[in-house]
PDB file of C-alpha atoms in Angstrom:
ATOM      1  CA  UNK X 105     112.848  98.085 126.980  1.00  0.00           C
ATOM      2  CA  UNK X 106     113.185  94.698 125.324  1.00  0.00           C
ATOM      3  CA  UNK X 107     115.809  97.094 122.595  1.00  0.00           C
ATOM      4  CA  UNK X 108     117.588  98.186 125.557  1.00  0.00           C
ATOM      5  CA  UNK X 109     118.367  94.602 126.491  1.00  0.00           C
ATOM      6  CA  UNK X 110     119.980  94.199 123.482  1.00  0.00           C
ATOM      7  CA  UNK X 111     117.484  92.144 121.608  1.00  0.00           C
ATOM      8  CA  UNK X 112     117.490  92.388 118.254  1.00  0.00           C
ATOM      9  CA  UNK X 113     114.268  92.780 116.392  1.00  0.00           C
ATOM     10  CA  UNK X 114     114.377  90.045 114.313  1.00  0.00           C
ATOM     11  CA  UNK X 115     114.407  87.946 117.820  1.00  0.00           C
ATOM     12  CA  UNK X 116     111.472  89.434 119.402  1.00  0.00           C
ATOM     13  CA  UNK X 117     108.249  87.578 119.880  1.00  0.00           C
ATOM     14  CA  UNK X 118     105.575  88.921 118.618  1.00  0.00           C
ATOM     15  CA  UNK X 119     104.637  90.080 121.754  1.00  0.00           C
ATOM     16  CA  UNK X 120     108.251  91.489 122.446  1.00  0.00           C
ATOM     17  CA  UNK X 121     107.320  93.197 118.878  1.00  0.00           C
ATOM     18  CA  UNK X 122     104.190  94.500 120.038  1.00  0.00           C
ATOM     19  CA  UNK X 123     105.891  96.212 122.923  1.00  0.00           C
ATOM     20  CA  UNK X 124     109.101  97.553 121.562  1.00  0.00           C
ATOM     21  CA  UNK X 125     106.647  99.392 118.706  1.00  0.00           C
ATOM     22  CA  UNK X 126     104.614 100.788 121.437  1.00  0.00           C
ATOM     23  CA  UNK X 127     107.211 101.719 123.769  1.00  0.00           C
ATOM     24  CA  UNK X 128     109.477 103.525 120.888  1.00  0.00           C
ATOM     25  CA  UNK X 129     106.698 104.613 118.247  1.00  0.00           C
ATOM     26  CA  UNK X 130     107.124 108.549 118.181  1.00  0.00           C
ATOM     27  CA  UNK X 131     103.442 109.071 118.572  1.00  0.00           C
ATOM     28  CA  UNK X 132     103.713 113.158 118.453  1.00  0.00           C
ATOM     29  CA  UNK X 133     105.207 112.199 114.918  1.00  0.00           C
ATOM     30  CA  UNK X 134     102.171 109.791 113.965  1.00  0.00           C
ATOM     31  CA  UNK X 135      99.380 112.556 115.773  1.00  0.00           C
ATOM     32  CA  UNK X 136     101.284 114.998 113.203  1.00  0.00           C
ATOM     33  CA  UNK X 137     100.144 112.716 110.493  1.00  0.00           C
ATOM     34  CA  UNK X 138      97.087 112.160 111.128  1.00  0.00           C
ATOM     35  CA  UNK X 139      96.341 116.217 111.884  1.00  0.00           C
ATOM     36  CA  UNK X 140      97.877 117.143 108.199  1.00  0.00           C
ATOM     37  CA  UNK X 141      95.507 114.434 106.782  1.00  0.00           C
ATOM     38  CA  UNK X 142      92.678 115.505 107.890  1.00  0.00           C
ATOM     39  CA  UNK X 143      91.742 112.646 110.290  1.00  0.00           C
ATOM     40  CA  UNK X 144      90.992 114.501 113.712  1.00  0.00           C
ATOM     41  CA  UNK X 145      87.743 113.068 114.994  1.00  0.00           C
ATOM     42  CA  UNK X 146      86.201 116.645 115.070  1.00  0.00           C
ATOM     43  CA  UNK X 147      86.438 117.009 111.566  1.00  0.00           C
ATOM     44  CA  UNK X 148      83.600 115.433 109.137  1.00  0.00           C
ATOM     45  CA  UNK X 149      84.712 112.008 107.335  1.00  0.00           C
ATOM     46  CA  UNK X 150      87.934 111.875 109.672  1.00  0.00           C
ATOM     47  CA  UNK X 151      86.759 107.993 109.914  1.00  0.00           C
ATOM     48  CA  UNK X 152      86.889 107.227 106.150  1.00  0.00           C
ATOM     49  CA  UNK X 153      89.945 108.903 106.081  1.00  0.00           C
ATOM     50  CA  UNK X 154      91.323 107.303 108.949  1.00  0.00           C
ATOM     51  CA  UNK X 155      90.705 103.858 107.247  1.00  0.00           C
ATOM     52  CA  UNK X 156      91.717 104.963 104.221  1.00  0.00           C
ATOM     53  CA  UNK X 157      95.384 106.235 106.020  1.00  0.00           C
ATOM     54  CA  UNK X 158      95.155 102.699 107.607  1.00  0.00           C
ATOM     55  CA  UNK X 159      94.990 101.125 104.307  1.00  0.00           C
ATOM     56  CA  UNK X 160      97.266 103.323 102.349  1.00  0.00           C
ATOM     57  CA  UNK X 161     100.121 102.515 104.863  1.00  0.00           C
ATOM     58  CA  UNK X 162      99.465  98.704 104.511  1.00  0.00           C
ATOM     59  CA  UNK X 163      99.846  98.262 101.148  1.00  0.00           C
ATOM     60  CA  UNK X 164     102.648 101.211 100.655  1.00  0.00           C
ATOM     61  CA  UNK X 165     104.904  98.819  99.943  1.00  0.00           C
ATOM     62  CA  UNK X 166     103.288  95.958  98.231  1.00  0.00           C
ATOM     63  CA  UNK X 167     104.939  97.677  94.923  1.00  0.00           C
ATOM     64  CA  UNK X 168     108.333  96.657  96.224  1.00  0.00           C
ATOM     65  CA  UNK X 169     107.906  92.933  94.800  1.00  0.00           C
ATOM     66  CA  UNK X 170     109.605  93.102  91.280  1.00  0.00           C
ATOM     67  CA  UNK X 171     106.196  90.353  89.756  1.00  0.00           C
ATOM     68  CA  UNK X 172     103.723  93.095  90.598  1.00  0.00           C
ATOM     69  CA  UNK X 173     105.318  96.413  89.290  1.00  0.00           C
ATOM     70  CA  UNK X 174     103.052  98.301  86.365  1.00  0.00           C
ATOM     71  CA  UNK X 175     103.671  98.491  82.917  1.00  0.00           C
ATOM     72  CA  UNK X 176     102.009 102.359  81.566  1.00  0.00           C
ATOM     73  CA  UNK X 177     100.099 101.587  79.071  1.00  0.00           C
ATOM     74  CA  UNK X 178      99.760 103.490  75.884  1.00  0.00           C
ATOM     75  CA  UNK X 179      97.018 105.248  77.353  1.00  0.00           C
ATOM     76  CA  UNK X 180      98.412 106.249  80.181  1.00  0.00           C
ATOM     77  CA  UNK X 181     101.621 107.677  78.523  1.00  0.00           C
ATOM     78  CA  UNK X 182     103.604 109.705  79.527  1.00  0.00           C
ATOM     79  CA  UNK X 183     102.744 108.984  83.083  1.00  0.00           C
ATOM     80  CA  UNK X 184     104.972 110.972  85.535  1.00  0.00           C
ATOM     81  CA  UNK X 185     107.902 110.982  83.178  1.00  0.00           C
ATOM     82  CA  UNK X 186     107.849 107.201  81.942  1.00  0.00           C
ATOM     83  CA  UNK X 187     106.569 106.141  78.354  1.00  0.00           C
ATOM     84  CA  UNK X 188     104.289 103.637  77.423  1.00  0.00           C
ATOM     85  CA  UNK X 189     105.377  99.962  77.687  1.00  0.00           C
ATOM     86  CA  UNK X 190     108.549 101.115  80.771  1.00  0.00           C
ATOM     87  CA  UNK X 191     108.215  98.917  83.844  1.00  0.00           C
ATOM     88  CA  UNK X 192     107.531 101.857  86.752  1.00  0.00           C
ATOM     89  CA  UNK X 193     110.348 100.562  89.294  1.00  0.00           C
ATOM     90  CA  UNK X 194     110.063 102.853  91.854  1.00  0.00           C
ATOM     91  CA  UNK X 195     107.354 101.754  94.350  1.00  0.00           C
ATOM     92  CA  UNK X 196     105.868 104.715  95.425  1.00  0.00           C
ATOM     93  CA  UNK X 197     104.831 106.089  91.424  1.00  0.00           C
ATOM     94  CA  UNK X 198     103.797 102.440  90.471  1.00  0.00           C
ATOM     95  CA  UNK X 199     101.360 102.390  93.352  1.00  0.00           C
ATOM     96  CA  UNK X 200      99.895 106.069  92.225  1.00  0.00           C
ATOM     97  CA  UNK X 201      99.924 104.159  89.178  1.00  0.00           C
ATOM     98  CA  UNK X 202      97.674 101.739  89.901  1.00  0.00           C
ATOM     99  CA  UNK X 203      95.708 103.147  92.270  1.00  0.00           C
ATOM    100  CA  UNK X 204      94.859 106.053  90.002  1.00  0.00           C
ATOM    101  CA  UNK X 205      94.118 103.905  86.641  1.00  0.00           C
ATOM    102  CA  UNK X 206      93.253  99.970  87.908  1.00  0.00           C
ATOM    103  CA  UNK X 207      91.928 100.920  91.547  1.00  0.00           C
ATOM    104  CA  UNK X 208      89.629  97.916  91.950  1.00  0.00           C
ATOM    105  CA  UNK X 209      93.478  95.955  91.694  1.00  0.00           C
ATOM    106  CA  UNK X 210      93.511  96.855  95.039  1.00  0.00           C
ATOM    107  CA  UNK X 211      90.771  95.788  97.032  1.00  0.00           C
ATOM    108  CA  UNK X 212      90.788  98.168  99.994  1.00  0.00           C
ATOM    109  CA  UNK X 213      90.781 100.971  97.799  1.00  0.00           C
TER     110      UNK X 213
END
């Protein structure tokens, strides 16, 4: 209850962190998730998948620093609606992007 306190995030430990997270993560939300991906341990490769979830989510965002967005290339054009030599800007199509045409950029994939 370290929210409840009125304890901002950004004044947490890390253990404070760690326990606010756990104590309001919607888990039902996150089971959901990993259901509709295919990840239940009963089904065949859920494990692969699971670390491939894992690693998805921890890089999601990595396209969010302006130095590292993509540039299509011409032969890649059109990708997704932008022409060869446009800077992709938003961070979810410049990671498809790269994951789809320079995947060993990104060394957990």
């Amino acid at each position: 209850a370290n929210l409840d306190q009125g304890v901002t995030f950004q004044m947490m430990t890390e253990e404070q962190k760690r326990a606010s997270f756990l104590e309001t993560m919607q888990w039902s939300m996150f089971e959901d998730l990993v259901s509709q991906a295919g990840c239940q341990s009963t089904q065949a490769g859920s494990e692969e998948r699971i670390m491939a979830l894992l690693s998805l989510t921890a890089i999601h965002d990595v396209m969010k620093v302006e130095s590292l967005l993509p540039v299509v290339q011409r032969e890649h054009a059109p990708y997704l609606g932008y022409e060869a030599g446009v800077v992709i800007r938003d961070h979810d199509i410049a990671l498809s992007y790269v994951m789809e045409n320079f995947p060993d950029l990104l060394p957990s994939y």
